[in-house]
Tab-separated table of C-alpha atoms and ligand atoms in Angstrom:
chain	number	residue	atom	x	y	z
A	250	MET	CA	0.000	0.000	0.000
A	251	GLY	CA	1.499	3.350	-1.022
A	252	ALA	CA	1.351	6.567	1.020
A	253	MET	CA	-1.622	8.842	0.295
A	254	ARG	CA	-0.785	12.482	-0.299
A	255	TRP	CA	-2.499	14.917	2.056
A	256	PRO	CA	-3.878	17.422	1.377
A	257	SER	CA	-4.912	16.550	-2.157
A	258	GLU	CA	-5.216	19.259	-4.805
A	259	SER	CA	-8.999	18.830	-4.802
A	260	GLU	CA	-9.217	19.311	-1.005
A	261	LEU	CA	-7.167	22.495	-1.348
A	262	ASN	CA	-9.343	23.742	-4.208
A	263	VAL	CA	-12.573	23.320	-2.225
A	264	ILE	CA	-11.085	25.505	0.509
A	265	ARG	CA	-9.679	28.119	-1.864
A	266	THR	CA	-13.040	28.420	-3.635
A	267	LYS	CA	-14.920	28.782	-0.352
A	268	VAL	CA	-12.598	31.527	0.967
A	269	ALA	CA	-12.749	33.310	-2.390
A	270	GLU	CA	-16.565	33.333	-2.140
A	271	MET	CA	-16.513	34.555	1.479
A	272	SER	CA	-14.002	37.337	0.815
A	273	GLY	CA	-14.723	38.325	-2.797
A	274	ARG	CA	-11.008	37.788	-3.599
A	275	ASP	CA	-9.347	35.700	-6.239
A	276	SER	CA	-8.818	32.082	-5.148
A	277	LYS	CA	-5.115	32.481	-6.052
A	278	GLU	CA	-4.747	34.877	-3.107
A	279	VAL	CA	-5.950	32.255	-0.620
A	280	ARG	CA	-3.246	30.824	1.660
A	281	VAL	CA	-3.825	27.489	3.357
A	282	VAL	CA	-2.386	26.330	6.680
A	283	VAL	CA	-1.896	22.566	6.794
A	284	SER	CA	-1.867	21.445	10.444
A	285	PRO	CA	-1.649	17.652	10.888
A	286	TYR	CA	-2.976	15.527	13.745
A	287	ARG	CA	-0.386	13.744	15.861
A	288	ILE	CA	0.098	10.391	17.479
A	289	CYS	CA	2.272	9.649	20.504
A	290	PRO	CA	3.558	6.075	20.298
A	291	LEU	CA	5.441	6.319	23.627
A	292	GLY	CA	5.394	8.958	26.341
A	293	ALA	CA	1.693	9.096	27.195
A	294	HIS	CA	0.711	11.411	30.024
A	295	ILE	CA	4.176	12.336	31.080
A	296	ASP	CA	4.578	15.598	29.161
A	297	HIS	CA	2.790	17.620	31.854
A	298	GLN	CA	5.329	16.224	34.385
A	299	GLY	CA	8.357	17.223	32.291
A	300	GLY	CA	8.968	13.711	30.897
A	301	ILE	CA	10.475	12.670	27.574
A	302	VAL	CA	7.928	11.910	24.857
A	303	SER	CA	7.914	10.574	21.320
A	304	ALA	CA	5.547	11.660	18.569
A	305	MET	CA	4.858	11.886	14.865
A	306	THR	CA	2.193	13.435	12.684
A	307	ILE	CA	-0.212	11.621	10.364
A	308	ASN	CA	-1.507	12.474	6.915
A	309	LYS	CA	-4.817	13.819	8.206
A	310	GLY	CA	-5.568	17.023	10.026
A	311	ILE	CA	-6.811	20.574	9.866
A	312	LEU	CA	-6.823	22.819	6.805
A	313	LEU	CA	-7.382	26.544	7.339
A	314	GLY	CA	-7.787	28.621	4.175
A	315	PHE	CA	-7.633	32.376	4.673
A	316	VAL	CA	-6.906	35.796	3.242
A	317	PRO	CA	-5.828	38.792	5.361
A	318	SER	CA	-8.945	40.933	5.751
A	319	ASP	CA	-7.165	44.311	5.216
A	320	ASP	CA	-8.562	45.581	8.514
A	321	SER	CA	-9.015	44.081	11.974
A	322	GLN	CA	-12.099	42.037	11.061
A	323	VAL	CA	-11.959	38.295	11.777
A	324	LEU	CA	-14.580	36.190	10.005
A	325	ILE	CA	-14.351	32.400	10.068
A	326	GLN	CA	-16.638	29.596	8.957
A	327	SER	CA	-16.199	25.905	9.595
A	328	ALA	CA	-16.906	22.811	7.517
A	329	GLN	CA	-17.823	20.860	10.666
A	330	PHE	CA	-19.556	23.333	12.952
A	331	LYS	CA	-22.479	25.662	12.415
A	332	GLY	CA	-22.480	29.423	12.617
A	333	GLU	CA	-19.687	31.859	12.024
A	334	VAL	CA	-17.100	33.494	14.194
A	335	ARG	CA	-16.787	37.275	14.050
A	336	PHE	CA	-14.660	39.553	16.171
A	337	CYS	CA	-11.895	42.147	15.848
A	338	ALA	CA	-8.255	41.104	15.925
A	339	ASP	CA	-7.348	44.102	18.082
A	340	GLU	CA	-9.987	43.334	20.780
A	341	GLU	CA	-8.373	42.293	24.036
A	342	GLN	CA	-8.932	38.540	24.618
A	343	LEU	CA	-9.390	37.262	28.169
A	344	PRO	CA	-9.037	33.637	29.385
A	345	LYS	CA	-12.054	31.314	29.235
A	346	THR	CA	-10.732	29.251	32.157
A	347	GLY	CA	-13.545	27.298	33.823
A	348	ALA	CA	-15.847	27.556	30.808
A	349	LYS	CA	-17.015	24.278	29.332
A	350	LEU	CA	-16.264	24.675	25.682
A	351	ASN	CA	-18.556	21.943	24.462
A	352	ASP	CA	-21.449	22.856	26.679
A	353	SER	CA	-24.019	24.385	24.342
A	354	SER	CA	-25.476	26.589	27.107
A	355	ASN	CA	-22.171	28.365	26.974
A	356	CYS	CA	-22.314	29.264	23.283
A	357	SER	CA	-23.550	32.336	21.551
A	358	SER	CA	-26.527	31.726	19.267
A	359	HIS	CA	-24.621	31.997	16.016
A	360	GLU	CA	-21.591	29.903	16.971
A	361	GLU	CA	-22.172	26.217	17.642
A	362	CYS	CA	-20.226	24.791	20.630
A	363	GLY	CA	-17.947	27.791	21.044
A	364	TRP	CA	-15.683	26.487	18.262
A	365	GLY	CA	-14.389	30.015	17.663
A	366	ASN	CA	-12.668	29.988	21.049
A	367	TYR	CA	-9.524	28.531	19.479
A	368	ALA	CA	-9.212	31.555	17.167
A	369	ARG	CA	-9.735	33.893	20.127
A	370	GLY	CA	-7.268	31.821	22.148
A	371	ALA	CA	-4.627	32.215	19.421
A	372	LEU	CA	-5.048	35.978	19.591
A	373	TYR	CA	-4.898	35.836	23.388
A	374	ALA	CA	-1.541	34.032	23.174
A	375	LEU	CA	-0.094	36.391	20.582
A	376	GLN	CA	-1.246	39.464	22.529
A	377	LYS	CA	-0.005	38.033	25.838
A	378	ARG	CA	3.507	37.776	24.411
A	379	GLY	CA	3.433	41.364	23.211
A	380	ASN	CA	2.615	40.945	19.502
A	381	ASN	CA	0.661	43.763	18.003
A	382	ILE	CA	-2.050	42.075	15.937
A	383	LYS	CA	-3.945	44.535	13.767
A	384	GLN	CA	-4.794	42.471	10.743
A	385	GLY	CA	-7.733	40.046	10.824
A	386	ILE	CA	-8.430	37.083	8.547
A	387	ILE	CA	-11.339	35.809	6.502
A	388	GLY	CA	-11.040	32.059	6.775
A	389	TYR	CA	-12.597	28.637	6.376
A	390	ILE	CA	-11.493	25.781	8.630
A	391	CYS	CA	-11.928	22.143	7.850
A	392	GLY	CA	-11.011	19.063	9.927
A	393	ALA	CA	-10.908	15.432	8.836
A	394	GLU	CA	-14.513	14.177	8.927
A	395	GLY	CA	-15.346	12.394	12.213
A	396	LEU	CA	-11.881	12.837	13.749
A	397	ASP	CA	-12.497	15.707	16.172
A	398	SER	CA	-12.300	14.899	19.912
A	399	SER	CA	-10.802	11.470	19.146
A	400	GLY	CA	-7.460	11.794	20.926
A	401	LEU	CA	-5.481	12.882	17.879
A	402	SER	CA	-4.968	16.355	19.279
A	403	SER	CA	-7.388	18.087	16.970
A	404	SER	CA	-7.474	21.001	19.424
A	405	ALA	CA	-3.726	21.650	19.192
A	406	ALA	CA	-3.902	21.261	15.400
A	407	VAL	CA	-6.638	23.926	15.344
A	408	GLY	CA	-4.740	26.211	17.727
A	409	VAL	CA	-1.546	25.931	15.669
A	410	ALA	CA	-3.506	26.576	12.443
A	411	TYR	CA	-4.912	29.870	13.782
A	412	LEU	CA	-1.525	30.946	15.134
A	413	LEU	CA	0.142	30.389	11.759
A	414	ALA	CA	-2.681	32.196	9.924
A	415	PHE	CA	-2.635	35.301	12.176
A	416	GLU	CA	1.171	35.393	12.069
A	417	SER	CA	1.181	35.201	8.269
A	418	ALA	CA	-1.525	37.883	7.925
A	419	ASN	CA	0.449	40.165	10.269
A	420	LYS	CA	3.846	39.397	8.679
A	421	LEU	CA	5.261	38.038	11.932
A	422	ILE	CA	8.211	35.680	11.800
A	423	VAL	CA	7.792	33.218	14.664
A	424	SER	CA	9.919	30.153	15.375
A	425	PRO	CA	8.385	26.702	16.075
A	426	THR	CA	9.668	26.992	19.655
A	427	GLU	CA	7.773	30.239	20.169
A	428	ASN	CA	4.654	28.714	18.632
A	429	ILE	CA	4.926	25.764	21.030
A	430	GLU	CA	4.790	28.292	23.856
A	431	TYR	CA	1.913	30.241	22.223
A	432	ASP	CA	-0.151	27.076	21.868
A	433	ARG	CA	0.625	26.253	25.505
A	434	LEU	CA	-0.881	29.621	26.424
A	435	ILE	CA	-4.037	28.810	24.434
A	436	GLU	CA	-4.490	25.470	26.178
A	437	ASN	CA	-3.196	26.144	29.717
A	438	GLU	CA	-4.225	29.752	30.218
A	439	TYR	CA	-6.996	30.580	27.760
A	440	LEU	CA	-8.859	27.228	27.951
A	441	GLY	CA	-7.674	26.058	31.384
A	442	LEU	CA	-6.467	22.570	30.396
A	443	LYS	CA	-3.386	21.618	32.420
A	444	ASN	CA	-1.779	19.645	29.614
A	445	GLY	CA	1.839	19.479	28.542
A	446	ILE	CA	3.502	20.441	25.278
A	447	LEU	CA	3.430	17.090	23.495
A	448	ASP	CA	0.691	17.874	20.980
A	449	GLN	CA	1.908	21.178	19.577
A	450	SER	CA	5.566	20.049	19.651
A	451	ALA	CA	4.642	17.066	17.471
A	452	ILE	CA	2.644	19.225	15.084
A	453	LEU	CA	5.302	21.937	14.760
A	454	LEU	CA	8.518	19.878	14.787
A	455	SER	CA	7.826	16.532	13.128
A	456	SER	CA	9.492	15.495	9.914
A	457	TYR	CA	8.398	12.673	7.600
A	458	GLY	CA	10.170	9.390	8.342
A	459	CYS	CA	11.444	10.492	11.760
A	460	LEU	CA	10.309	9.993	15.291
A	461	THR	CA	10.163	13.314	17.136
A	462	CYS	CA	11.575	13.178	20.638
A	463	MET	CA	10.813	16.044	23.016
A	464	ASN	CA	12.219	16.540	26.489
A	465	CYS	CA	9.327	18.435	28.063
A	466	LYS	CA	11.481	19.681	30.954
A	467	THR	CA	14.431	21.125	29.029
A	468	LYS	CA	12.355	21.740	25.828
A	469	GLU	CA	15.143	20.158	23.772
A	470	HIS	CA	14.051	18.022	20.862
A	471	LYS	CA	15.598	15.623	18.345
A	472	LEU	CA	14.392	13.998	15.171
A	473	ILE	CA	15.295	10.326	15.149
A	474	HIS	CA	15.715	8.674	11.766
A	475	SER	CA	15.017	5.012	11.379
A	476	PRO	CA	17.298	2.981	9.076
A	477	GLU	CA	14.114	2.193	7.117
A	478	SER	CA	13.628	5.817	6.221
A	479	ASN	CA	17.084	6.708	4.916
A	480	GLY	CA	16.461	5.113	1.542
A	481	GLN	CA	19.517	2.840	1.742
A	482	ASN	CA	17.735	-0.228	2.830
A	483	ASN	CA	14.913	-0.568	0.367
A	484	GLU	CA	15.208	-4.333	-0.061
A	485	THR	CA	14.644	-5.182	3.577
A	486	LYS	CA	12.587	-2.111	4.320
A	487	LYS	CA	9.526	-2.873	6.430
A	488	GLN	CA	6.699	-0.562	5.497
A	489	PHE	CA	4.589	0.196	8.498
A	490	LYS	CA	1.192	1.827	8.532
A	491	ILE	CA	-0.580	3.623	11.349
A	492	LEU	CA	-4.037	2.313	12.199
A	493	LEU	CA	-6.615	4.481	13.909
A	494	ALA	CA	-9.437	2.485	15.454
A	495	PHE	CA	-12.403	4.459	16.762
A	496	SER	CA	-14.366	3.493	19.872
A	497	GLY	CA	-17.402	5.622	18.976
A	498	LEU	CA	-17.029	7.591	22.225
A	499	LYS	CA	-15.980	11.185	21.844
A	500	GLN	CA	-15.301	13.951	24.285
A	501	ALA	CA	-13.321	17.127	24.018
A	502	LEU	CA	-10.537	16.969	26.566
A	503	ILE	CA	-11.402	20.261	28.177
A	504	SER	CA	-14.868	18.948	29.122
A	505	ASN	CA	-13.466	15.796	30.800
A	506	PRO	CA	-12.437	16.421	34.426
A	507	GLY	CA	-10.317	13.221	34.367
A	508	TYR	CA	-7.382	14.863	32.620
A	509	ASN	CA	-6.798	17.725	35.060
A	510	SER	CA	-7.460	15.481	38.066
A	511	ARG	CA	-4.736	13.017	36.960
A	512	VAL	CA	-2.340	15.947	36.527
A	513	ALA	CA	-3.153	17.031	40.087
A	514	GLU	CA	-2.492	13.469	41.362
A	515	CYS	CA	0.914	13.370	39.645
A	516	ARG	CA	1.813	16.690	41.257
A	517	GLU	CA	0.666	15.437	44.652
A	518	ALA	CA	2.825	12.309	44.265
A	519	ALA	CA	5.783	14.497	43.249
A	520	LYS	CA	5.254	16.740	46.293
A	521	ILE	CA	5.337	13.789	48.707
A	522	LEU	CA	8.416	12.258	47.050
A	523	LEU	CA	10.256	15.594	46.975
A	524	GLN	CA	9.500	16.205	50.647
A	525	ALA	CA	10.657	12.704	51.575
A	526	SER	CA	13.940	13.213	49.743
A	527	GLY	CA	14.609	16.682	51.177
A	528	ASN	CA	13.839	18.536	47.936
A	529	GLU	CA	10.627	20.303	48.917
A	530	GLY	CA	11.885	23.549	47.366
A	531	LEU	CA	11.493	22.150	43.837
A	532	GLU	CA	8.345	22.495	41.735
A	533	PRO	CA	6.143	19.424	42.363
A	534	LEU	CA	6.689	17.683	39.040
A	535	LEU	CA	7.672	14.027	38.752
A	536	SER	CA	10.587	14.992	36.486
A	537	ASN	CA	12.105	16.761	39.511
A	538	VAL	CA	12.124	13.494	41.469
A	539	ASP	CA	15.244	11.432	41.076
A	540	PRO	CA	14.325	7.843	39.984
A	541	GLU	CA	16.376	6.501	42.909
A	542	ALA	CA	14.510	8.716	45.359
A	543	TYR	CA	11.266	7.397	43.846
A	544	GLU	CA	12.322	3.785	44.492
A	545	GLU	CA	13.372	4.622	48.042
A	546	HIS	CA	10.282	6.602	49.054
A	547	LYS	CA	7.429	5.218	46.947
A	548	VAL	CA	6.027	3.307	49.945
A	549	ARG	CA	4.826	6.666	51.267
A	550	LEU	CA	2.342	7.056	48.401
A	551	ASP	CA	-1.227	5.840	48.699
A	552	LEU	CA	-2.412	3.353	46.076
A	553	ASN	CA	-3.702	5.854	43.493
A	554	LEU	CA	-0.705	8.154	43.723
A	555	ALA	CA	1.652	5.164	43.647
A	556	ARG	CA	0.048	4.015	40.379
A	557	ARG	CA	0.354	7.449	38.733
A	558	ALA	CA	4.009	7.703	39.754
A	559	GLU	CA	4.699	4.172	38.523
A	560	HIS	CA	3.227	5.110	35.158
A	561	TYR	CA	5.501	8.156	34.946
A	562	PHE	CA	8.752	6.375	35.809
A	563	SER	CA	8.045	3.233	33.787
A	564	GLU	CA	6.873	5.266	30.777
A	565	ASN	CA	10.085	7.327	30.796
A	566	ARG	CA	12.084	4.087	30.666
A	567	ARG	CA	9.933	2.782	27.801
A	568	VAL	CA	10.495	6.002	25.846
A	569	VAL	CA	14.273	5.719	26.208
A	570	LYS	CA	14.212	2.070	25.061
A	571	GLY	CA	11.752	2.903	22.284
A	572	LEU	CA	13.999	5.634	20.868
A	573	GLU	CA	16.824	3.108	20.647
A	574	ALA	CA	14.571	0.508	19.014
A	575	TRP	CA	13.376	3.074	16.462
A	576	ALA	CA	16.922	4.248	15.686
A	577	SER	CA	18.031	0.679	15.048
A	578	GLY	CA	14.983	-0.111	12.883
A	579	ASN	CA	13.612	-2.650	15.361
A	580	ILE	CA	9.927	-2.013	14.858
A	581	GLU	CA	8.931	-5.268	16.602
A	582	GLU	CA	10.591	-4.093	19.832
A	583	PHE	CA	9.208	-0.581	19.341
A	584	GLY	CA	5.726	-2.111	19.001
A	585	LYS	CA	6.056	-4.232	22.154
A	586	LEU	CA	6.942	-1.105	24.118
A	587	ILE	CA	3.872	0.683	22.729
A	588	SER	CA	1.596	-2.129	23.915
A	589	ALA	CA	3.316	-2.128	27.334
A	590	SER	CA	2.718	1.607	27.491
A	591	GLY	CA	-0.950	0.968	26.649
A	592	LEU	CA	-1.188	-1.510	29.520
A	593	SER	CA	0.346	0.978	31.941
A	594	SER	CA	-2.249	3.551	30.862
A	595	ILE	CA	-4.927	1.027	31.792
A	596	GLN	CA	-3.440	-0.331	35.023
A	597	ASN	CA	-1.452	2.587	36.423
A	598	TYR	CA	-2.788	5.762	34.879
A	599	GLU	CA	-6.336	4.371	34.758
A	600	SER	CA	-7.310	6.549	31.849
A	601	GLY	CA	-9.389	4.211	29.702
A	602	CYS	CA	-13.026	3.196	29.741
A	603	GLU	CA	-14.493	-0.226	28.984
A	604	PRO	CA	-14.981	0.085	25.199
A	605	LEU	CA	-11.556	1.650	24.736
A	606	ILE	CA	-9.894	-1.129	26.757
A	607	GLN	CA	-11.729	-3.743	24.668
A	608	LEU	CA	-10.542	-2.016	21.522
A	609	TYR	CA	-6.936	-2.004	22.798
A	610	GLU	CA	-7.184	-5.744	23.555
A	611	ILE	CA	-8.495	-6.433	20.044
A	612	LEU	CA	-5.762	-4.330	18.430
A	613	VAL	CA	-2.887	-6.083	20.149
A	614	LYS	CA	-4.220	-9.407	18.815
A	615	ALA	CA	-4.902	-8.191	15.259
A	616	PRO	CA	-2.818	-9.656	12.399
A	617	GLY	CA	0.384	-7.775	11.630
A	618	VAL	CA	0.062	-5.350	14.576
A	619	TYR	CA	3.438	-4.504	16.162
A	620	GLY	CA	1.933	-2.585	19.067
A	621	ALA	CA	-1.106	-0.551	20.133
A	622	ARG	CA	-2.312	1.872	22.777
A	623	PHE	CA	-4.965	4.521	23.469
A	624	SER	CA	-4.379	7.709	21.566
A	625	GLY	CA	-4.002	11.065	23.304
A	626	ALA	CA	-5.592	11.503	26.695
A	627	GLY	CA	-7.260	8.121	26.287
A	628	PHE	CA	-10.435	8.712	28.258
A	629	ARG	CA	-12.480	8.502	25.042
A	630	GLY	CA	-11.677	8.518	21.342
A	631	CYS	CA	-9.475	6.101	19.451
A	632	CYS	CA	-6.629	3.610	19.769
A	633	ILE	CA	-3.611	3.656	17.491
A	634	ALA	CA	-1.528	0.755	16.258
A	635	PHE	CA	1.655	0.328	14.251
A	636	VAL	CA	1.027	-2.428	11.730
A	637	ASP	CA	2.918	-4.218	8.980
A	638	GLY	CA	1.930	-2.383	5.771
A	639	ASP	CA	1.172	-5.640	3.942
A	640	ARG	CA	-1.258	-6.773	6.625
A	641	ALA	CA	-2.977	-3.483	7.428
A	642	LEU	CA	-6.180	-4.347	5.529
A	643	ASP	CA	-6.462	-7.721	7.275
A	644	ALA	CA	-5.884	-6.077	10.633
A	645	ALA	CA	-8.570	-3.473	9.877
A	646	SER	CA	-11.214	-6.056	9.008
A	647	PHE	CA	-10.324	-8.159	12.079
A	648	ILE	CA	-10.739	-5.093	14.319
A	649	ARG	CA	-14.075	-4.105	12.745
A	650	LYS	CA	-15.478	-7.588	13.157
A	651	GLU	CA	-14.332	-8.101	16.736
A	652	TYR	CA	-15.290	-4.659	18.011
A	653	THR	CA	-18.732	-4.869	16.418
A	654	LYS	CA	-19.306	-8.150	18.301
A	655	LEU	CA	-18.480	-6.525	21.647
A	656	GLN	CA	-19.929	-3.049	21.102
A	657	PRO	CA	-22.582	-3.255	18.350
A	658	GLU	CA	-24.283	0.014	19.353
A	659	LEU	CA	-21.104	2.080	19.447
A	660	ALA	CA	-19.841	0.489	16.253
A	661	ARG	CA	-23.086	1.512	14.529
A	662	GLN	CA	-22.817	5.066	15.819
A	663	ILE	CA	-19.368	5.610	14.318
A	664	ASP	CA	-20.851	5.548	10.893
A	665	ASP	CA	-23.216	3.527	8.765
A	666	ASP	CA	-20.272	3.041	6.518
A	667	GLU	CA	-18.227	0.654	8.677
A	668	GLU	CA	-15.026	1.548	6.780
A	669	ARG	CA	-14.795	4.593	9.039
A	670	MET	CA	-14.298	2.547	12.184
A	671	VAL	CA	-10.678	1.842	11.260
A	672	LEU	CA	-8.541	4.180	9.194
A	673	ILE	CA	-5.166	3.312	7.726
A	674	CYS	CA	-2.798	6.284	7.712
A	675	ASP	CA	0.799	7.205	7.016
A	676	ALA	CA	3.251	9.380	8.879
A	677	ALA	CA	3.498	12.995	7.692
A	678	ASP	CA	5.392	16.276	8.093
A	679	CYS	CA	5.057	19.289	10.384
A	680	ALA	CA	2.484	22.069	9.985
A	681	CYS	CA	3.105	24.453	7.085
A	682	LEU	CA	1.622	27.247	5.031
A	683	ILE	CA	0.820	26.753	1.361
B	958	LIG	C1	-3.496	15.049	25.527
B	958	LIG	C2	-2.750	16.262	26.049
B	958	LIG	C3	-1.239	16.073	25.934
B	958	LIG	C4	-0.792	14.746	26.544
B	958	LIG	C5	-1.676	13.611	26.047
B	958	LIG	C6	-1.405	12.318	26.768
B	958	LIG	O1	-3.307	14.920	24.155
B	958	LIG	O2	-3.149	17.406	25.344
B	958	LIG	O3	-0.582	17.163	26.526
B	958	LIG	O4	-0.774	14.811	27.937
B	958	LIG	O5	-3.066	13.874	26.199
B	958	LIG	O6	-0.124	11.866	26.488
């Protein structure tokens, strides 16, 4: 199976035509931000504690077509959500912290589900860091059908897309590192989600064929090539594909209290361990706890906190081993670590739910699958798997059949067209402007 190019020329043309209609400009003037979704094979739920994570992007994501509006007007429509977003780029934006973004009682009548908050959040971040934004945009945003709130970091892909569009319209030159920080401001301050920097780092730094490795404490990153991607090894090259298997349960992360409460538990565990090891002056993050101090003092943690800490320390070790496996082209070992990480998310981080755990168990047994785990926050959404490219179709039909047996209702809800339950994707590049 060959890699599918995303976005296709026809997808781009639909967006250019729509923005041309909205703005009365020529479609040749329309710029398009391509902002891919990400997966995190190893390093789940340790970014907010300053851990080391691995990530890559996939060939699906957000497209944002826009033209600068020539004044401060912002006008945006969406292919997925109703209504339109209108405001002025020079209005001061204030945090939405505490607001439930997907609660419809919270939305203005013309803007379904508050979807425009990501555009406002991008302006908040740019303003907060002293950028003078005067120029608005007229834009049309489009996500991959059915993939929002699935654990593929659609929210960071949207946030990054708006940042890149406002920066382009205002002729700002901003580095990926600065944009990682701006997207952090959107999520942590504007929306009030206490997440780490995994999602936006993956979206802004990834490069096709590489595994992106981010140290979330030092903010240093590396791109790790696999011998399979350097073109020298074509004969023995193992083509892998990325499977996305959907549970049928969706929830935007910001409206799930589970995420922030797990972050609070990790911090509590860190506080106890730091106190026990005489380091109470340090910020209560598990990355500030020496692994030896953890081993010595972990008996002081109650059961829940002990499980969260165990996930953190064991996941860091899996990431380090996984980076080595990737660099040496050992995808079988890489896959085993992914499945072990998935198990730790179930047993130690306790972030799944019954259908998602069933899906994980089906994926690890599917033909040709090297390894699988929940995607993203993993409370709802989808599971990902790395699979042998030649067996991806067999794996997909096995997963559809087995999941439909266990969860017929949810399987039906995903789509009448059962093809949508499992998608076969390829790795991709970082976000860019066309
Ligand atoms: C979500 C968060 C990330 C990260 C993952 C879990 O995607 O936004 O910061 O914590 O969950 O690894």
